[in-house]
Coordinates of C-alpha atoms in Angstrom, one line a residue:
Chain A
X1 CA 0.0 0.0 0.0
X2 CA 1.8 3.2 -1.2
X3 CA 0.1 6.1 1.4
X4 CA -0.8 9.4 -0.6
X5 CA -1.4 12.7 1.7
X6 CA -4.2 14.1 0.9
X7 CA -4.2 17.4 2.6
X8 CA -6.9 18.7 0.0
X9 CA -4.4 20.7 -2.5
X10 CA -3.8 19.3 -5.5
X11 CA -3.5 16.4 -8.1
X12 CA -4.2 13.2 -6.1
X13 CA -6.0 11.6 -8.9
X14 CA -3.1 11.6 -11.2
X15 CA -0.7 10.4 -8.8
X16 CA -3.0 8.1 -7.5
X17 CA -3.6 6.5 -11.2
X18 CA 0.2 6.2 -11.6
X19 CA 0.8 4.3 -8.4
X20 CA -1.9 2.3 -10.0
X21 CA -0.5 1.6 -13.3
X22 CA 2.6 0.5 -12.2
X23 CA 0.6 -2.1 -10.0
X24 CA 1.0 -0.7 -6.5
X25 CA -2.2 0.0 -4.4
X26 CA -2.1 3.5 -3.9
X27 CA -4.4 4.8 -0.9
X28 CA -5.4 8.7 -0.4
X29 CA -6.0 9.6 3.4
X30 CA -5.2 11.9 5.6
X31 CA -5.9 9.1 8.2
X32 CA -2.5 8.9 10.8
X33 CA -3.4 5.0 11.0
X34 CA -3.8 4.2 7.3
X35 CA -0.6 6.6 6.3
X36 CA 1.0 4.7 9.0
X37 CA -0.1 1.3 7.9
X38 CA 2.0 2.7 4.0
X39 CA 4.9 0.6 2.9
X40 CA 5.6 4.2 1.5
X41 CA 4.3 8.0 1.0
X42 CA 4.0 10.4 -1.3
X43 CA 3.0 13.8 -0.9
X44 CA 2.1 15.5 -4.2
X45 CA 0.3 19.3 -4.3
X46 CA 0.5 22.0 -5.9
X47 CA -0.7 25.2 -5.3
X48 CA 0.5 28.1 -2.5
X49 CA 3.1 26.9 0.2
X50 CA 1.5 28.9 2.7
X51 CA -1.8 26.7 1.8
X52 CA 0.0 23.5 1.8
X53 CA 1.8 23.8 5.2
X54 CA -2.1 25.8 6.7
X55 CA -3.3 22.6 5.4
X56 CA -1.0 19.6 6.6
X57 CA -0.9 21.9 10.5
X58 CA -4.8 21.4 10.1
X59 CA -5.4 18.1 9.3
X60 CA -2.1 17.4 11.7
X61 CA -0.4 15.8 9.7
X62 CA 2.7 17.7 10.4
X63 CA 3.3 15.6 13.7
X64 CA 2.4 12.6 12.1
X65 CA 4.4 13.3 9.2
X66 CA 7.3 14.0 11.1
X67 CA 6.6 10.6 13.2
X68 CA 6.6 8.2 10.6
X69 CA 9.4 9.9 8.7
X70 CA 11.8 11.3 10.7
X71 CA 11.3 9.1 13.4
X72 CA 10.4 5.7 11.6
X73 CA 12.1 6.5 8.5
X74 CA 9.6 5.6 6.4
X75 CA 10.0 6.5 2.8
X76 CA 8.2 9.6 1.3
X77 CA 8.5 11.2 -2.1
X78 CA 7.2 15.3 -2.7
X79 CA 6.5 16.1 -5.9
X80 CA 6.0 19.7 -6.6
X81 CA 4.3 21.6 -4.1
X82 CA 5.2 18.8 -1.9
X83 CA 8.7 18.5 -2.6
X84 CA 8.8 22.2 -1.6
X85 CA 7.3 21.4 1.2
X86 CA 10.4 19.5 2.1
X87 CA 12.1 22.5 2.7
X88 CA 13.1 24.9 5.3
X89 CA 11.0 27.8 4.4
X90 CA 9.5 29.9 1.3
X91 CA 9.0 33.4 0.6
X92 CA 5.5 32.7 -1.0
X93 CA 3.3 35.4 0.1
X94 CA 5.2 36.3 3.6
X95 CA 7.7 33.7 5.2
X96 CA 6.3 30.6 6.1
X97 CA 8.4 27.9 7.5
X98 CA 8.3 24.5 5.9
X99 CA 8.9 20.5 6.9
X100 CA 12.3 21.7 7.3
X101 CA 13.7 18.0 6.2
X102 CA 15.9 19.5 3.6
X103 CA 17.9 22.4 4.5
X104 CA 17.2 25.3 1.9
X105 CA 14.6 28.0 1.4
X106 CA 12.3 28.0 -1.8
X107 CA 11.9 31.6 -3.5
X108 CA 10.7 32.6 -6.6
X109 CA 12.2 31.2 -9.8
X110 CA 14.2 34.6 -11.4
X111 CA 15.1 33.5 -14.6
X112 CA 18.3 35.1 -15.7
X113 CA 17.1 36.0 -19.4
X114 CA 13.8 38.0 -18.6
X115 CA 12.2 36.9 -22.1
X116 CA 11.5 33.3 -20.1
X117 CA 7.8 33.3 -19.0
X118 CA 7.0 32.5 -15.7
X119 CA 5.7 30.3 -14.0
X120 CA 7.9 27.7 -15.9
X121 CA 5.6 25.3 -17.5
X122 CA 6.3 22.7 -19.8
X123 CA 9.3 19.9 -20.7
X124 CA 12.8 20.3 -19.8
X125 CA 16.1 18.5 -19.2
X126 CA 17.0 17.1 -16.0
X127 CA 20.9 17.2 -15.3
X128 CA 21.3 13.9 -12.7
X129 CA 23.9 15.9 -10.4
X130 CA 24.3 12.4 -8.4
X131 CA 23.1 10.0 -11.1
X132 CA 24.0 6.7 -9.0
X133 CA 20.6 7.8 -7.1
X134 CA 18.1 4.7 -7.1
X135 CA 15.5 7.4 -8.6
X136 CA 17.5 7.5 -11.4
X137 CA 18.0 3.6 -12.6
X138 CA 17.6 3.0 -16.3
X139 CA 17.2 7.0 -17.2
X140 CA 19.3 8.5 -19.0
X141 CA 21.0 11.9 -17.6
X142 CA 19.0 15.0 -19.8
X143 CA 15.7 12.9 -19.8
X144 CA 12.7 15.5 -20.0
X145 CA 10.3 16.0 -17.5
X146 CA 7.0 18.0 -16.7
X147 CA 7.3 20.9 -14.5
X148 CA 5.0 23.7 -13.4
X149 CA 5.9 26.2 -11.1
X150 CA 6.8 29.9 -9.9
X151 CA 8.8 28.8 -6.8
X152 CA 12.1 27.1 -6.5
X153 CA 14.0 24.9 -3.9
X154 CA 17.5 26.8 -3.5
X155 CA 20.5 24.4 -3.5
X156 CA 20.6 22.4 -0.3
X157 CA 24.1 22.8 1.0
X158 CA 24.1 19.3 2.5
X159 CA 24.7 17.4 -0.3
X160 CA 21.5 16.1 -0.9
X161 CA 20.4 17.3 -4.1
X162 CA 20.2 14.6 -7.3
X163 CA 19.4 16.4 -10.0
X164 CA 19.2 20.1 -11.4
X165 CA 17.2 21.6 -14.2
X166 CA 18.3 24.9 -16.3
X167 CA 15.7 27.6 -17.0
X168 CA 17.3 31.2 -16.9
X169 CA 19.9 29.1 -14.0
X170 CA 20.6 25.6 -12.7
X171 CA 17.9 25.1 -9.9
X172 CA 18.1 22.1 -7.8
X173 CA 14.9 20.0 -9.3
X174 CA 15.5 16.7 -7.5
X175 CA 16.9 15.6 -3.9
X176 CA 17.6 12.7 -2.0
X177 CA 18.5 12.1 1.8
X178 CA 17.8 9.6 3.5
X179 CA 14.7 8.3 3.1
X180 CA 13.1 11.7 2.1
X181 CA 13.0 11.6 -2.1
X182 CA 11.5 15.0 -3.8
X183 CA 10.8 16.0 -7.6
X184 CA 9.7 19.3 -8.3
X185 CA 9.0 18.5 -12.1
X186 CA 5.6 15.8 -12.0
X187 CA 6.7 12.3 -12.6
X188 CA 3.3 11.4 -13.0
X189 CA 2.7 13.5 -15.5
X190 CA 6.5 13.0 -17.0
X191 CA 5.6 9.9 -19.5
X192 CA 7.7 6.8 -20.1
X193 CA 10.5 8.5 -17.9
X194 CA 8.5 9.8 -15.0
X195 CA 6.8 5.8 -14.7
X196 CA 10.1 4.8 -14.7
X197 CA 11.4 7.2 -12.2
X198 CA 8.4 6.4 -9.6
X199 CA 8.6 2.7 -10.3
X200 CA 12.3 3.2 -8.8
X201 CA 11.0 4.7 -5.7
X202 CA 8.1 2.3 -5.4
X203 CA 10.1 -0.9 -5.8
X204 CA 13.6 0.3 -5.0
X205 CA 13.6 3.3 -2.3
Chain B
X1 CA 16.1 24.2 -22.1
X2 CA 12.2 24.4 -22.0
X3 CA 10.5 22.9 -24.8
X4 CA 7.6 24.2 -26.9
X5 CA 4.6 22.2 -26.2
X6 CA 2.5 20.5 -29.4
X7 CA -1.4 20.1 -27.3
X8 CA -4.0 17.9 -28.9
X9 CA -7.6 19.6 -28.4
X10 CA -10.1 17.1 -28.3
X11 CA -13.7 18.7 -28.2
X12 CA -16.6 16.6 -27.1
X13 CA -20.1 16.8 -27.0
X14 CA -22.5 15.3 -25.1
X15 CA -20.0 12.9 -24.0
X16 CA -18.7 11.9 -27.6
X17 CA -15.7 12.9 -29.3
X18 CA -16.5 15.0 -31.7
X19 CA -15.2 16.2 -35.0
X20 CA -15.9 18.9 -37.3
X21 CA -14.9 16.8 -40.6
X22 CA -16.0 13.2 -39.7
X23 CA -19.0 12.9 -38.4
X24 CA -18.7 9.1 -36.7
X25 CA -17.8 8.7 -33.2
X26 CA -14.4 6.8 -32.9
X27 CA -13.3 6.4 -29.7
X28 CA -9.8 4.7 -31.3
X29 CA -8.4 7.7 -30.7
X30 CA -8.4 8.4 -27.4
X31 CA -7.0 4.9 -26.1
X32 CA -4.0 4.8 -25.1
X33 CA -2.4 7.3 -27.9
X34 CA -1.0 9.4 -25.2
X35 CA 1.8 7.0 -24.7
X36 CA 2.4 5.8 -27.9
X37 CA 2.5 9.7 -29.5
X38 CA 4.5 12.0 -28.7
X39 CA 2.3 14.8 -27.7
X40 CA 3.2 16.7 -24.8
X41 CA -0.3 17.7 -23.1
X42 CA -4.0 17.2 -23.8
X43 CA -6.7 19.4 -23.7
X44 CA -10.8 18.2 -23.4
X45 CA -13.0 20.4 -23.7
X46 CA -16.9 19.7 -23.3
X47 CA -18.4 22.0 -26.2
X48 CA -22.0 20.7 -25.0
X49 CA -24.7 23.9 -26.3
X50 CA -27.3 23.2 -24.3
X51 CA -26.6 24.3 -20.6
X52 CA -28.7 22.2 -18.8
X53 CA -27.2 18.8 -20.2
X54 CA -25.9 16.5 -18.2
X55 CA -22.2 16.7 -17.8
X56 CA -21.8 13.1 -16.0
X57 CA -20.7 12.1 -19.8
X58 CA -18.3 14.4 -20.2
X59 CA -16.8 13.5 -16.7
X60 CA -16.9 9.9 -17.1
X61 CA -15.0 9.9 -20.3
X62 CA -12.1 12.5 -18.5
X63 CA -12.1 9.6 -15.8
X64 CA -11.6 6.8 -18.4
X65 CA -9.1 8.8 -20.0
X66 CA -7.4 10.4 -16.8
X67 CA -6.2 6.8 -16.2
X68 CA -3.8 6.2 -18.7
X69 CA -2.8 9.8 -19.2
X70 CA 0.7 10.2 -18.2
X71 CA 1.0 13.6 -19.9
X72 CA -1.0 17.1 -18.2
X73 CA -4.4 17.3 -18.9
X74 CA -6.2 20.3 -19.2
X75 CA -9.7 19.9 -18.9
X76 CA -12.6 22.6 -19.4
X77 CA -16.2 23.9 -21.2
X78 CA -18.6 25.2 -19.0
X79 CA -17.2 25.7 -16.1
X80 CA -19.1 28.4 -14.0
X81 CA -18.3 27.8 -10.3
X82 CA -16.1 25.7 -8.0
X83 CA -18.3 22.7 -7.8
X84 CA -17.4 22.3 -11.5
X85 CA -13.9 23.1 -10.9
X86 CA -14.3 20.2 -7.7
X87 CA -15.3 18.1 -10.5
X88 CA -13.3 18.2 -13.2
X89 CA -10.4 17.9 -10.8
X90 CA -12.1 14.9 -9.6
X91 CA -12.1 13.2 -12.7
X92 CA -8.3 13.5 -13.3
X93 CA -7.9 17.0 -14.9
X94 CA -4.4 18.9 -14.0
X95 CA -5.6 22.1 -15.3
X96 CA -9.1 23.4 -16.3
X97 CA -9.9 25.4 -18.8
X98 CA -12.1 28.9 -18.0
X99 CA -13.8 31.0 -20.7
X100 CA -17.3 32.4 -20.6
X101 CA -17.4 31.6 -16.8
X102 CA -14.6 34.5 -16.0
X103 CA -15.8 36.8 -18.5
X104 CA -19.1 36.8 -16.6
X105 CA -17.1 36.9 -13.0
X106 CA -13.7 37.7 -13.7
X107 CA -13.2 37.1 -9.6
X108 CA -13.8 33.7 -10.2
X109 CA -10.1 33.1 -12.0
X110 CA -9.2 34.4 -8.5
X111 CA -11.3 31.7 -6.6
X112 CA -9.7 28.3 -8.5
X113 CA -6.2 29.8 -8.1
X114 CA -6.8 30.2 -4.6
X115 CA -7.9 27.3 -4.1
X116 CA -5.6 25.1 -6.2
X117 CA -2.7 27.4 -7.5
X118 CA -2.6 29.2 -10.6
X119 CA -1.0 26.8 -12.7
X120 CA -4.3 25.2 -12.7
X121 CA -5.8 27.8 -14.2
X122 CA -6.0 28.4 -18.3
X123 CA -7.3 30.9 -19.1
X124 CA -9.1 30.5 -22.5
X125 CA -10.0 33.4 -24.6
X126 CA -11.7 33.3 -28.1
X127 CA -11.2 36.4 -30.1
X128 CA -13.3 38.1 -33.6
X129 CA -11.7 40.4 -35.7
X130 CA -13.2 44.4 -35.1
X131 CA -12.9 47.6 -36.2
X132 CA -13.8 48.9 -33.4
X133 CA -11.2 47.9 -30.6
X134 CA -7.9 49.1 -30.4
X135 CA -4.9 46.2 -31.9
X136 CA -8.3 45.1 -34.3
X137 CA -9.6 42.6 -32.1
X138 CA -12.5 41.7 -29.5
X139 CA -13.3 39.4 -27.3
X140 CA -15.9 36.9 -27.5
X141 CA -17.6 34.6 -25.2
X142 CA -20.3 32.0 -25.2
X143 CA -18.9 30.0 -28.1
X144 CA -17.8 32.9 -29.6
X145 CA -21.4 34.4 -29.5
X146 CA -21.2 36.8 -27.6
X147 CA -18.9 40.3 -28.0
X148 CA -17.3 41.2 -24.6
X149 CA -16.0 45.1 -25.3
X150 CA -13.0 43.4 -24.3
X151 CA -9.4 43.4 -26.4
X152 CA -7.7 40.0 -25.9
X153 CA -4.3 41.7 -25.0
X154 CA -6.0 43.5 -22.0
X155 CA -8.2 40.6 -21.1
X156 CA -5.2 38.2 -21.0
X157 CA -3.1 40.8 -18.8
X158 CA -6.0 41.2 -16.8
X159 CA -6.0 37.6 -16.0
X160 CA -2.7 37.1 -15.7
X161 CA -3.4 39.7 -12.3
X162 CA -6.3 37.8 -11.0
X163 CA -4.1 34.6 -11.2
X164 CA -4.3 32.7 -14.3
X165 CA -1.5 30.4 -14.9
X166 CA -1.2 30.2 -18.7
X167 CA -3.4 31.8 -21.7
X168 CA -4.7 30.3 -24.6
X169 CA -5.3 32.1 -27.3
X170 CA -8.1 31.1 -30.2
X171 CA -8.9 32.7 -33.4
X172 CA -12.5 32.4 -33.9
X173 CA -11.9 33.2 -37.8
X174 CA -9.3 30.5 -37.9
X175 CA -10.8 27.8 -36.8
X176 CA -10.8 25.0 -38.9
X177 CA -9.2 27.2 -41.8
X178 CA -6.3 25.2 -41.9
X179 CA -4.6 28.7 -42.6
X180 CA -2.2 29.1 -39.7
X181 CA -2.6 31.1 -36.6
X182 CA -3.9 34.1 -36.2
X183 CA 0.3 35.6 -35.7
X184 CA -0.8 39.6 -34.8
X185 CA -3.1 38.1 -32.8
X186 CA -0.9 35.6 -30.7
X187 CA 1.7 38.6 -30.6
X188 CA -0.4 40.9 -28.9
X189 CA -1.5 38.1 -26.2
X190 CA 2.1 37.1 -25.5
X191 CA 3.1 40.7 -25.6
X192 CA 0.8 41.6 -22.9
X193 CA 1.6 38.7 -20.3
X194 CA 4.5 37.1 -19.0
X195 CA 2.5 33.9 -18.8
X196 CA 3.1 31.2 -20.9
X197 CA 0.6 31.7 -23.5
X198 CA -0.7 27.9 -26.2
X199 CA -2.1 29.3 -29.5
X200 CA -5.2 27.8 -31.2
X201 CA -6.8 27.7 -34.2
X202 CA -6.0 27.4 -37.9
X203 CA -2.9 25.0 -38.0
X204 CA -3.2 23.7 -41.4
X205 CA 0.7 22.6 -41.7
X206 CA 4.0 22.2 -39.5
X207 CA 5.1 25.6 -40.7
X208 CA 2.2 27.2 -38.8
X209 CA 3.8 25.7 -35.4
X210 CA 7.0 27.3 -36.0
X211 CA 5.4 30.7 -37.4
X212 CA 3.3 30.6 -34.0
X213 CA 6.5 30.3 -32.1
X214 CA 8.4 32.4 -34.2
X215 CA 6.3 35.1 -34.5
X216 CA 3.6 34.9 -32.8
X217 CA 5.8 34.5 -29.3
X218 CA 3.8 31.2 -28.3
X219 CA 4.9 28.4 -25.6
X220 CA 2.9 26.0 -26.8
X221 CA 1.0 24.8 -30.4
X222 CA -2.8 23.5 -29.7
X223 CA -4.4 21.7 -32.9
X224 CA -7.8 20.2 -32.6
X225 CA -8.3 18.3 -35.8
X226 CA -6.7 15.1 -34.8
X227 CA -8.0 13.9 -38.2
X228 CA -5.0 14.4 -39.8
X229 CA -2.6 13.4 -36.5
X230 CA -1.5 9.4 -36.6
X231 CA 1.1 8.6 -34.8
X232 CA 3.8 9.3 -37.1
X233 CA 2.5 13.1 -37.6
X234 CA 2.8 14.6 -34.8
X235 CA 6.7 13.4 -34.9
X236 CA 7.4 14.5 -38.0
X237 CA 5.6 18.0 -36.8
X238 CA 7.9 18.0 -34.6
X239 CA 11.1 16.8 -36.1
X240 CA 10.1 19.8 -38.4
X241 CA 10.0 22.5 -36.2
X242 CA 13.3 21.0 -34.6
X243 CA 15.1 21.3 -37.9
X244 CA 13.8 25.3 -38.1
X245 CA 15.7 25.4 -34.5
X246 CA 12.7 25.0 -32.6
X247 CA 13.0 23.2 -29.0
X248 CA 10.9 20.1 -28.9
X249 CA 10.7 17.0 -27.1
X250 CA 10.8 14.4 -29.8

């Protein structure tokens, strides 16, 4: 059973339908007892950090998140919103503090060439920055991937970013540490490469 | 480096896909050809007239589709409020698609970004030729029907400030002209924004995608006769527009 937050932002259908295909049983709760009962979580989103973390601090599923992964090491993956979420703070409408499980801020994604549109939207090239990451089996370094945002994880100084993508600047698009796996582009939504890059955290993380 | 985006449209009424040049339903189409093409996003849009139909059709086939969709979906027509919006999100959509429903409370662009981010939203906006409106264009609603006093540019900008995500753009003249984008018309949207903004309408050849890059200053290429798109056309499209140096995922 792969555990899905559902902390009402978001995509949970698509990521839900993914899990699916590759023939996991995917199961969307906010319930502490059935996220604890996951072999694994995910937490996709998107939308406003602010909203995300207002949301997870009102369902409480901060403490319980922070139970079963920081304490029980259980595996989770963010995607998007929710691999922001992952980090220390952002700058989205005031500063709000994240999961903190990642050391970086997110701020907003300043393309260097200020022809680029924003929010970033679209396929683009993923540089695998530590391409012996299990994410990464059987994809090829410059594989293209879905994003969608306005927001940006800074470079964690830790080490424990994977992979980078370039729009206007290298941003940090992927991390690892530990058990805690994030993807800001949308594997889900990321074709033949994105199935194969959540089939390697399903079976392999 | 970001790609430009080649979008399917698929227009359905009723609950049945529906094309303006072949009148049979065939529902070949729609299975599984996300994988095997190499589209990067699909639109559906419910073009159902009558506004009291049901729209549990239209849902069930997002649903049925949602499932083996591993590329966005955007997914719109007749959206009014956020029950809709609940709805279509419900059935599997990434993105929905507003158009008559913001003209009639612009606010409500502001609403489903709120509540779900504005990459959510597209905003959709169908434009007529006029002599009237400053840059020659207005905007219409209602399937076109219906003239706004609205100019596309100042529409789209305004949308962009109530928190729209991306624009698209549709030439009411070109549809189904095969002629090519409207270009002045695309430039004047994507001059007015900094969103990413998908052209539509009036694709009749590949060189139409890279003039509505080119010129017209658009992220992403929407065609809606899928007639004419087996599986190997939408890669030769697309090897095209990469030999006119045009970033694509091929």
């Amino acid at each position: 059973m792969i555990g899905i937050v559902d902390y009402g932002l978001g995509n949970l259908t698509s990521v839900a339908g993914a899990v699916a295909k590759l023939g996991f049983k995917p199961d969307v709760t906010s319930d502490a007892a059935r996220l604890e009962a996951a072999d694994k979580l995910i937490l996709p989103g998107v939308g406003a950090f602010t909203d995300g973390m207002a949301n997870l601090q009102a369902r409480g599923l901060i403490d319980i998140l922070n139970d079963l992964v920081v304490k029980r090491r259980k595996p989770i993956l963010g995607i998007c919103l929710g691999f922001q979420l992952l980090g220390q703070s952002s700058s989205e409408f005031g500063d709000t503090a994240g999961l903190g499980w990642i050391d970086a801020p997110v701020t907003r994604l300043q393309p260097e060439d200020a022809s680029l549109r924003v929010p970033h939207v679209g396929w683009n090239d993923l540089s695998q920055t530590r391409p012996a990451c299990v994410l990464f089996d059987g994809i090829e370094d410059g594989a293209l991937f879905y994003f969608v945002h306005s927001y940006r994880m800074e470079t964690p100084p830790d080490g424990s970013e994977i992979g980078t993508c370039d729009y206007g600047g290298a941003f940090t698009a992927a991390v690892q540490k530990g058990n805690v796996f994030g993807t800001q582009f949308h594997p889900e939504k990321s074709q033949q490469a994105g199935l194969t890059l959540l089939a390697n955290y399903l079976e392999k993380a | 480096m970001l790609r430009n985006r080649l979008i399917t449209v698929l227009t359905f009424n009723g609950g049945t896909l529906f094309r303006t040049k072949l009148f049979e339903p065939d529902y070949r189409y729609t299975h599984n050809f996300v994988d095997s093409w190499s589209v990067d996003e699909i639109v559906m849009l419910d073009v159902t007239r009558d506004p009291g139909a049901d729209k549990s059709a239209f849902y069930e086939v997002v649903t049925q589709f949602a499932k083996e969709c591993f590329v966005p979906l955007a997914v719109g027509g007749g959206i009014r409020n956020m029950d809709d919006v609940r709805a279509m999100m419900a059935a599997g959509g990434d993105k929905v698609v507003v158009n008559s429903g913001a003209v009639e409370r612009p606010e409500f662009i502001t609403e489903i970004a709120e509540a779900y981010g504005r990459q959510c939203v597209v905003l959709s906006i169908d434009a007529r030729k006029s002599d009237d409106l400053e840059g020659g264009y207005e905007v219409f609603s209602h399937f076109a029907a219906r003239p706004t006093g609205k100019t596309p540019a100042g529409w789209a900008a305004e949308g962009e400030q109530l928190g729209a995500g991306e624009i698209m753009i549709t030439s009411v003249e070109r549809d189904g002209s095969l002629q090519g984008y409207d270009i002045p018309l695309c430039r004047q949207v994507s001059d007015a924004v900094t969103l990413p903004v998908l052209g539509m309408a009036g694709a009749g050849n590949w060189k139409h995608f890279v003039e509505g890059v080119e010129q017209g200053g658009l992220s992403a290429v929407c065609t809606q006769n899928i007639y004419h798109f087996t599986e190997t056309s939408i890669a030769s499209a697309k090897k095209f527009m990469e030999k006119k140096g045009i970033p694509v995922r091929l």
